[in-house]
mmCIF file of C-alpha atoms in Angstrom:
data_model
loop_
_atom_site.group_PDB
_atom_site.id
_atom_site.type_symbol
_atom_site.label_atom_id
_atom_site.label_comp_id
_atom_site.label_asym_id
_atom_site.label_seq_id
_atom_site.Cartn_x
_atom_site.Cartn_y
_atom_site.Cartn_z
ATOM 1 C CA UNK A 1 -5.277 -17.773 -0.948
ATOM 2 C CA UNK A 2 -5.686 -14.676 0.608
ATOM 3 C CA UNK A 3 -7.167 -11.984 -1.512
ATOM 4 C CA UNK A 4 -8.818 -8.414 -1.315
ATOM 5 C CA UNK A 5 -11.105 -7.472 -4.694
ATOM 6 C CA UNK A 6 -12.368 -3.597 -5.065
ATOM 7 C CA UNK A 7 -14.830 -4.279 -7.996
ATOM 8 C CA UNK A 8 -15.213 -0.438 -8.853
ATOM 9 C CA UNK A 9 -11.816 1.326 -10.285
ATOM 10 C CA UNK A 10 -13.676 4.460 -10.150
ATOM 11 C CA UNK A 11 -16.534 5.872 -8.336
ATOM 12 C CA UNK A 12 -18.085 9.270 -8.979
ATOM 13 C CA UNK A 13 -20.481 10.729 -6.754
ATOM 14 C CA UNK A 14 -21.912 14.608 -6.210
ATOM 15 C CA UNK A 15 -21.102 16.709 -2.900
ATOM 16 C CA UNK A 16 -23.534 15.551 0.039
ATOM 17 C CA UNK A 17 -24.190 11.956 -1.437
ATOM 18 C CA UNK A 18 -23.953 9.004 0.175
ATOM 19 C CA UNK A 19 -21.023 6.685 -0.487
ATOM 20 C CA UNK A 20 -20.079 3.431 -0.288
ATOM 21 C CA UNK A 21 -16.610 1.770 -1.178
ATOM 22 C CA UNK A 22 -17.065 -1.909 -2.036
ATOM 23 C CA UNK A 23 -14.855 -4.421 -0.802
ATOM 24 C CA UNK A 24 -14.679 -8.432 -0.331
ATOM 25 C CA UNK A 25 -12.322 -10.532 1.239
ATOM 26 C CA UNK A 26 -11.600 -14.138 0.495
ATOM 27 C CA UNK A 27 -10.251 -15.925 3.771
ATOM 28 C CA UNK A 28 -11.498 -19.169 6.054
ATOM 29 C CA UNK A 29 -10.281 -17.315 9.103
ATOM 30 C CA UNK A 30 -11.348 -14.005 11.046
ATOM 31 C CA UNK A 31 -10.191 -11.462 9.025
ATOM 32 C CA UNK A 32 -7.991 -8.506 9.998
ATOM 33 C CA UNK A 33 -8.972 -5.578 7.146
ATOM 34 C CA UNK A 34 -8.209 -2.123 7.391
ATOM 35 C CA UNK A 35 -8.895 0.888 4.541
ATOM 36 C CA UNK A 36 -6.208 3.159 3.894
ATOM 37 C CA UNK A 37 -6.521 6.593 1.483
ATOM 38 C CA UNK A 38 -4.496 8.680 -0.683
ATOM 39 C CA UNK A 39 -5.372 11.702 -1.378
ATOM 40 C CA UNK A 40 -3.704 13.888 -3.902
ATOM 41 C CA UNK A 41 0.537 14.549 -3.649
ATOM 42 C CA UNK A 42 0.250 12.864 0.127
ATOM 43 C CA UNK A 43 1.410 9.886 1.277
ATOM 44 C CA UNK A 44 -0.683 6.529 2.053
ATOM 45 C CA UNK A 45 -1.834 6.348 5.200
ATOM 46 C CA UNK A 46 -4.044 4.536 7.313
ATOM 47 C CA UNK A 47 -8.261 5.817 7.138
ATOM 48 C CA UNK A 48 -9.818 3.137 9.574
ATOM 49 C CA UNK A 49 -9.537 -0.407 10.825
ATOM 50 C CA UNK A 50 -12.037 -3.131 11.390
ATOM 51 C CA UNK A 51 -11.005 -3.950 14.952
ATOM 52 C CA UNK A 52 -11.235 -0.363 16.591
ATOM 53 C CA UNK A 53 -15.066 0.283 14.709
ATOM 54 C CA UNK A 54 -14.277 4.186 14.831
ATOM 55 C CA UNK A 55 -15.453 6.308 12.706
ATOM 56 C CA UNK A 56 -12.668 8.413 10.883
ATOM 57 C CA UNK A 57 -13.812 11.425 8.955
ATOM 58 C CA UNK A 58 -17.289 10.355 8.636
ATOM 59 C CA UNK A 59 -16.201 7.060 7.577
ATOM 60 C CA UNK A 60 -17.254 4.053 8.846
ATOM 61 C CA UNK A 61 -17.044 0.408 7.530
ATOM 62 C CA UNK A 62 -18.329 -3.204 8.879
ATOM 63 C CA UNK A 63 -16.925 -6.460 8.795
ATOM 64 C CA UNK A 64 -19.643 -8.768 7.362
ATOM 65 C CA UNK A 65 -18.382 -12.358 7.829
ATOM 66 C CA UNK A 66 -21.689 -13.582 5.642
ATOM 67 C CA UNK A 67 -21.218 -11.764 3.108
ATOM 68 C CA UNK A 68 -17.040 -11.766 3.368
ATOM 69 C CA UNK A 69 -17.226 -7.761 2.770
ATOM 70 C CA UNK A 70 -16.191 -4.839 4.267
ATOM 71 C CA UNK A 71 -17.839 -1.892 2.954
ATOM 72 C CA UNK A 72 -16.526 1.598 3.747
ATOM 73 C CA UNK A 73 -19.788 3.923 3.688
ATOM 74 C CA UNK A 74 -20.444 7.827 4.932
ATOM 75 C CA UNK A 75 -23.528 9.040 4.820
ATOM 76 C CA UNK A 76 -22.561 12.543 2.550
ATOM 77 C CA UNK A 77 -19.589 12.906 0.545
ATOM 78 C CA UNK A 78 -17.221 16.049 0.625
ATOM 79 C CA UNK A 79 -15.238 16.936 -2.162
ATOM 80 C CA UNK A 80 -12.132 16.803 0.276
ATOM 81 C CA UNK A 81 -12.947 13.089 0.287
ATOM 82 C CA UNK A 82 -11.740 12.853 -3.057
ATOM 83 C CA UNK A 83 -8.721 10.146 -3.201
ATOM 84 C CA UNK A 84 -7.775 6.447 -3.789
ATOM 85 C CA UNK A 85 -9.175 4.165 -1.631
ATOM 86 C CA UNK A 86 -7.476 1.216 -0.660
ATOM 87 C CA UNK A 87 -8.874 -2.126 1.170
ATOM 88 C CA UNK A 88 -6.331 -4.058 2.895
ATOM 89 C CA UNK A 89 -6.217 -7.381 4.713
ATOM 90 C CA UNK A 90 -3.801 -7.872 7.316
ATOM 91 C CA UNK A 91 -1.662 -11.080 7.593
ATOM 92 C CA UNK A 92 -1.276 -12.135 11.421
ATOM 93 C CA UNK A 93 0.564 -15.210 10.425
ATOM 94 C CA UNK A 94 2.893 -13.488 7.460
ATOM 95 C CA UNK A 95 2.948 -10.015 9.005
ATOM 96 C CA UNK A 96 2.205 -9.035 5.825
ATOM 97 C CA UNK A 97 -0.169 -6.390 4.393
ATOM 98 C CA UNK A 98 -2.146 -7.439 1.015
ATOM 99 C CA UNK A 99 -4.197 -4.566 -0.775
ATOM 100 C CA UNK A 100 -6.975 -4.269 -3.615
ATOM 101 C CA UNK A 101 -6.989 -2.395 -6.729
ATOM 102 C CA UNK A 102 -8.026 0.469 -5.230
ATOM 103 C CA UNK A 103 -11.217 2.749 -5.676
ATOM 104 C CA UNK A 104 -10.972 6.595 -6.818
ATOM 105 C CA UNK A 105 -13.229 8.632 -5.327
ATOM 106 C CA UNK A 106 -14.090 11.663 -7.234
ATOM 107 C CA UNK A 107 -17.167 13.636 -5.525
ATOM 108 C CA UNK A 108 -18.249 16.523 -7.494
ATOM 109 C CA UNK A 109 -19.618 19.878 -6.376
ATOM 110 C CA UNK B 1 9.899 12.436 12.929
ATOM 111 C CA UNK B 2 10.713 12.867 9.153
ATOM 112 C CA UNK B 3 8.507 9.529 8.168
ATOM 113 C CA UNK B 4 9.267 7.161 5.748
ATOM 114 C CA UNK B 5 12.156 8.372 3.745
ATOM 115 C CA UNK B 6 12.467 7.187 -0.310
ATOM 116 C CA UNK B 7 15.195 8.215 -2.713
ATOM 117 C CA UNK B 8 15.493 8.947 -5.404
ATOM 118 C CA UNK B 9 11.651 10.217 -6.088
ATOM 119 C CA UNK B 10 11.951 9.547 -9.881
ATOM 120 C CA UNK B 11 14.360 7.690 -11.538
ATOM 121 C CA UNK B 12 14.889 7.307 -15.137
ATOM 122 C CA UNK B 13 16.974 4.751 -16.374
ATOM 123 C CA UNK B 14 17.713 3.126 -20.192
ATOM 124 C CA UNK B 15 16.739 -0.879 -21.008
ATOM 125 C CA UNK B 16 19.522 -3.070 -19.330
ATOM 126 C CA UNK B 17 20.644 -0.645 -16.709
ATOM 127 C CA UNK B 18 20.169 -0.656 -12.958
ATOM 128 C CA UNK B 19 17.969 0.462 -10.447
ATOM 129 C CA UNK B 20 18.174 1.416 -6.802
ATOM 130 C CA UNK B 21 15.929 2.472 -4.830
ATOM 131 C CA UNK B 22 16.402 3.634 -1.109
ATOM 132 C CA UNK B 23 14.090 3.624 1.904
ATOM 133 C CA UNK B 24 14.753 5.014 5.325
ATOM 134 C CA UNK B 25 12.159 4.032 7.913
ATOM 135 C CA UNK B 26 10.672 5.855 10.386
ATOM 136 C CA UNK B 27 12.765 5.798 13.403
ATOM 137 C CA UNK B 28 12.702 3.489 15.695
ATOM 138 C CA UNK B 29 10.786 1.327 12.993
ATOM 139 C CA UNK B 30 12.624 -1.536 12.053
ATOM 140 C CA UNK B 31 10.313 -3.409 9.394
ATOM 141 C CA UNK B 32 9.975 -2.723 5.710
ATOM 142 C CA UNK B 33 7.951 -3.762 3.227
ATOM 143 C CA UNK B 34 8.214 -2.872 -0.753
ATOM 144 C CA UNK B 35 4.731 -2.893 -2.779
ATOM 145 C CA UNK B 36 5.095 -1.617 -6.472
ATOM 146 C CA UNK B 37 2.230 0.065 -8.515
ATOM 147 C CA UNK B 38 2.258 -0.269 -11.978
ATOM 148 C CA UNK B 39 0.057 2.146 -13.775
ATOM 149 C CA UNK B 40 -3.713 1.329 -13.802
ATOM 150 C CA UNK B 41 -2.862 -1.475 -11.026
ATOM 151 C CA UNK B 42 -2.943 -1.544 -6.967
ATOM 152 C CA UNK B 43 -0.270 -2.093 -4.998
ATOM 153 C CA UNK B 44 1.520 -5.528 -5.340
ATOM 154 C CA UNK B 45 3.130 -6.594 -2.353
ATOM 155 C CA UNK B 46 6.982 -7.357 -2.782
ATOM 156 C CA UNK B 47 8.939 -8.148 0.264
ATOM 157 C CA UNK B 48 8.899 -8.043 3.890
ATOM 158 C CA UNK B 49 11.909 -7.400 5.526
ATOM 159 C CA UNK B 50 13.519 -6.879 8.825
ATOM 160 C CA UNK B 51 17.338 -5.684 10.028
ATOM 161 C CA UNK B 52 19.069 -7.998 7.590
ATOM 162 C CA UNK B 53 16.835 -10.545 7.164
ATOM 163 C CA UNK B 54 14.160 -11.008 4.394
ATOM 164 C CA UNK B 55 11.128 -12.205 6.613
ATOM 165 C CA UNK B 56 8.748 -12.623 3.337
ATOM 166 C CA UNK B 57 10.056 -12.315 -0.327
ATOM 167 C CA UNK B 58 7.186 -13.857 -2.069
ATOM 168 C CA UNK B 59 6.402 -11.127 -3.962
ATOM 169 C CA UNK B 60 9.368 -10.571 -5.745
ATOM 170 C CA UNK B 61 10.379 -11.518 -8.750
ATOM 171 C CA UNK B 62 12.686 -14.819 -9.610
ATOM 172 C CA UNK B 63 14.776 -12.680 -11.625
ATOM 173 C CA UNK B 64 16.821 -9.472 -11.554
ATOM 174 C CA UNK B 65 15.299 -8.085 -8.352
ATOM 175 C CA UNK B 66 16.773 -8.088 -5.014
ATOM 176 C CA UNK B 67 16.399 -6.454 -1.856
ATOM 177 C CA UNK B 68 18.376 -5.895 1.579
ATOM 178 C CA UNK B 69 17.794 -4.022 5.107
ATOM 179 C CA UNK B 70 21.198 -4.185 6.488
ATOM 180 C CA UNK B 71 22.090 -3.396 10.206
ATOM 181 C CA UNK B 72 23.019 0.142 9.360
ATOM 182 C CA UNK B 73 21.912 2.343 6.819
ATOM 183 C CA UNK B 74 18.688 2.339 4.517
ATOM 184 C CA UNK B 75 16.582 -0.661 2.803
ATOM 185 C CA UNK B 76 17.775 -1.113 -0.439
ATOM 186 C CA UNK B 77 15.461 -2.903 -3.435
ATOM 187 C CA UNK B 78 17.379 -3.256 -6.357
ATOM 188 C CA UNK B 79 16.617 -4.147 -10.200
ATOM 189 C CA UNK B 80 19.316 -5.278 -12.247
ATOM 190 C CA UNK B 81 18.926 -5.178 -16.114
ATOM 191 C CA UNK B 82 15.759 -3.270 -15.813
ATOM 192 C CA UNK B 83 12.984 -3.600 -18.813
ATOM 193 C CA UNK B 84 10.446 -1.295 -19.714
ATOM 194 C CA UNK B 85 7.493 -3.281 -17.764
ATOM 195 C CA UNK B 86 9.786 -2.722 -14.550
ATOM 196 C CA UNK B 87 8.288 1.218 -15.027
ATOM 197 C CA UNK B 88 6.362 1.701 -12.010
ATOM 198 C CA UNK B 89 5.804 3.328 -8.681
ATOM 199 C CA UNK B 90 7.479 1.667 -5.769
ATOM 200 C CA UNK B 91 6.404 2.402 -2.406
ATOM 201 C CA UNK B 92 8.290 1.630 1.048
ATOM 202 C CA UNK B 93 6.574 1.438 4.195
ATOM 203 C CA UNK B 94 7.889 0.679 7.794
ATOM 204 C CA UNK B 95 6.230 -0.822 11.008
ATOM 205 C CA UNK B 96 7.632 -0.469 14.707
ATOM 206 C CA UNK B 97 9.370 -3.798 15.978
ATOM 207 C CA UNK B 98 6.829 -4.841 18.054
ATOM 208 C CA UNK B 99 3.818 -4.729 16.647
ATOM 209 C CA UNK B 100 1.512 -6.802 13.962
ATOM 210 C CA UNK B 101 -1.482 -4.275 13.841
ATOM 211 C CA UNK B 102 -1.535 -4.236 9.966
ATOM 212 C CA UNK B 103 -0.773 -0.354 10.192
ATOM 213 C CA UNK B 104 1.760 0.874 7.756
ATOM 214 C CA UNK B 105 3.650 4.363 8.034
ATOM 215 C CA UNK B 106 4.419 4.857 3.943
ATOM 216 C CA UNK B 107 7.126 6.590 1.735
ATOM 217 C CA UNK B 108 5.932 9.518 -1.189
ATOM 218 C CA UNK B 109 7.067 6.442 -3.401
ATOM 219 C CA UNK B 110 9.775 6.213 -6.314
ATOM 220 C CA UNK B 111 8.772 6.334 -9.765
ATOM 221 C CA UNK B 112 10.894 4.513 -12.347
ATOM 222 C CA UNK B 113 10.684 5.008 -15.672
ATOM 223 C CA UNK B 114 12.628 2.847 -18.050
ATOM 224 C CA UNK B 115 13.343 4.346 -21.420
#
């Protein structure tokens, strides 16, 4: 079955820390996986996406097929990047959308 | 472009009551797919639909829950008899018609509490 797993419910870091977001994937096939954010009274929305490899507010993450993760990392945390995290795979057949627990962010000053 | 539209935002209702919850999609959108929260917990997928047809329901429920897109008006996801573990956040989001990107526009959610 398909499945996303964020192992860490919270994550606290300070201001200008490095960051990284764990996330595994369990899936035979090439993988479509995409990280979406809340942050505080907004809406969920979409952060980044494997297939474009942009970089979205510092943000990056890479698909590692060995490993089956896709880590979202930047380099030094803001304390605007404080929010939920969500890793997401992407059904092609289903058309669905399948999340993981979700990761808080918290980045102190 | 308003977004995602949900109503209400919070709804309380008593044990054995019933729940509606309405979603407008974006426009021009015309997919929609329910995920609840429950507290402490990600989002569970629900349903999948399209302009009345369910595409994917394996999310839901056997019992008590049900949910529609008709041709006109807003989604509809529907709890009959609701219990006290139905107290969650649900969250709407729509997709255009002719895409399967994986991106998601999403609703402010609706939180129901059950008393």
């Amino acid at each position: 079955a398909q499945r996303v797993t964020q192992p860490e419910k919270l994550l606290s870091v300070f201001k200008g820390a490095p960051v990284e977001l764990k996330c595994n994937y369990s899936y035979s096939g090439s993988p479509e996986l995409f990280w979406y954010v809340q942050y505080s009274r907004q809406r969920l929305q979409l952060l980044l996406r494997h297939i474009s490899r942009e970089s979205i507010k510092g943000f990056t993450a890479d698909l590692n097929k060995g490993e089956t993760s896709f880590h979202l990392k930047k380099p030094f945390a803001q304390e605007e990047d404080s929010a939920m995290y969500y890793c997401a795979f992407h059904s092609s057949n289903t058309g669905k959308l399948i999340f993981g627990q979700g990761t808080t962010l918290q980045v102190k000053p | 472009n308003a977004g995602v539209m949900q109503n209400p935002r919070h709804l309380v209702r008593r044990r054995g009551q019933e729940a509606r919850l309405r979603c407008s999609p974006m426009k021009g959108h015309s997919h929609v797919y329910w995920y609840r929260q429950l507290p402490e917990e990600g989002l569970k997928f629900m349903v999948y639909l399209q302009k009345e047809n369910i595409i994917d329901e394996s999310g839901m429920p056997k019992e008590r829950f049900s949910a529609e897109f008709p041709k006109e008006g807003p989604s509809i996801l529907r709890i009959q008899q609701v219990v006290r573990g139905d107290s969650a956040a649900y969250f709407c989001a729509s997709s255009p018609p002719v895409q399967n990107t994986g991106e998601l526009f999403f609703g402010e959610g609706s939180r129901l509490t059950v008393l």
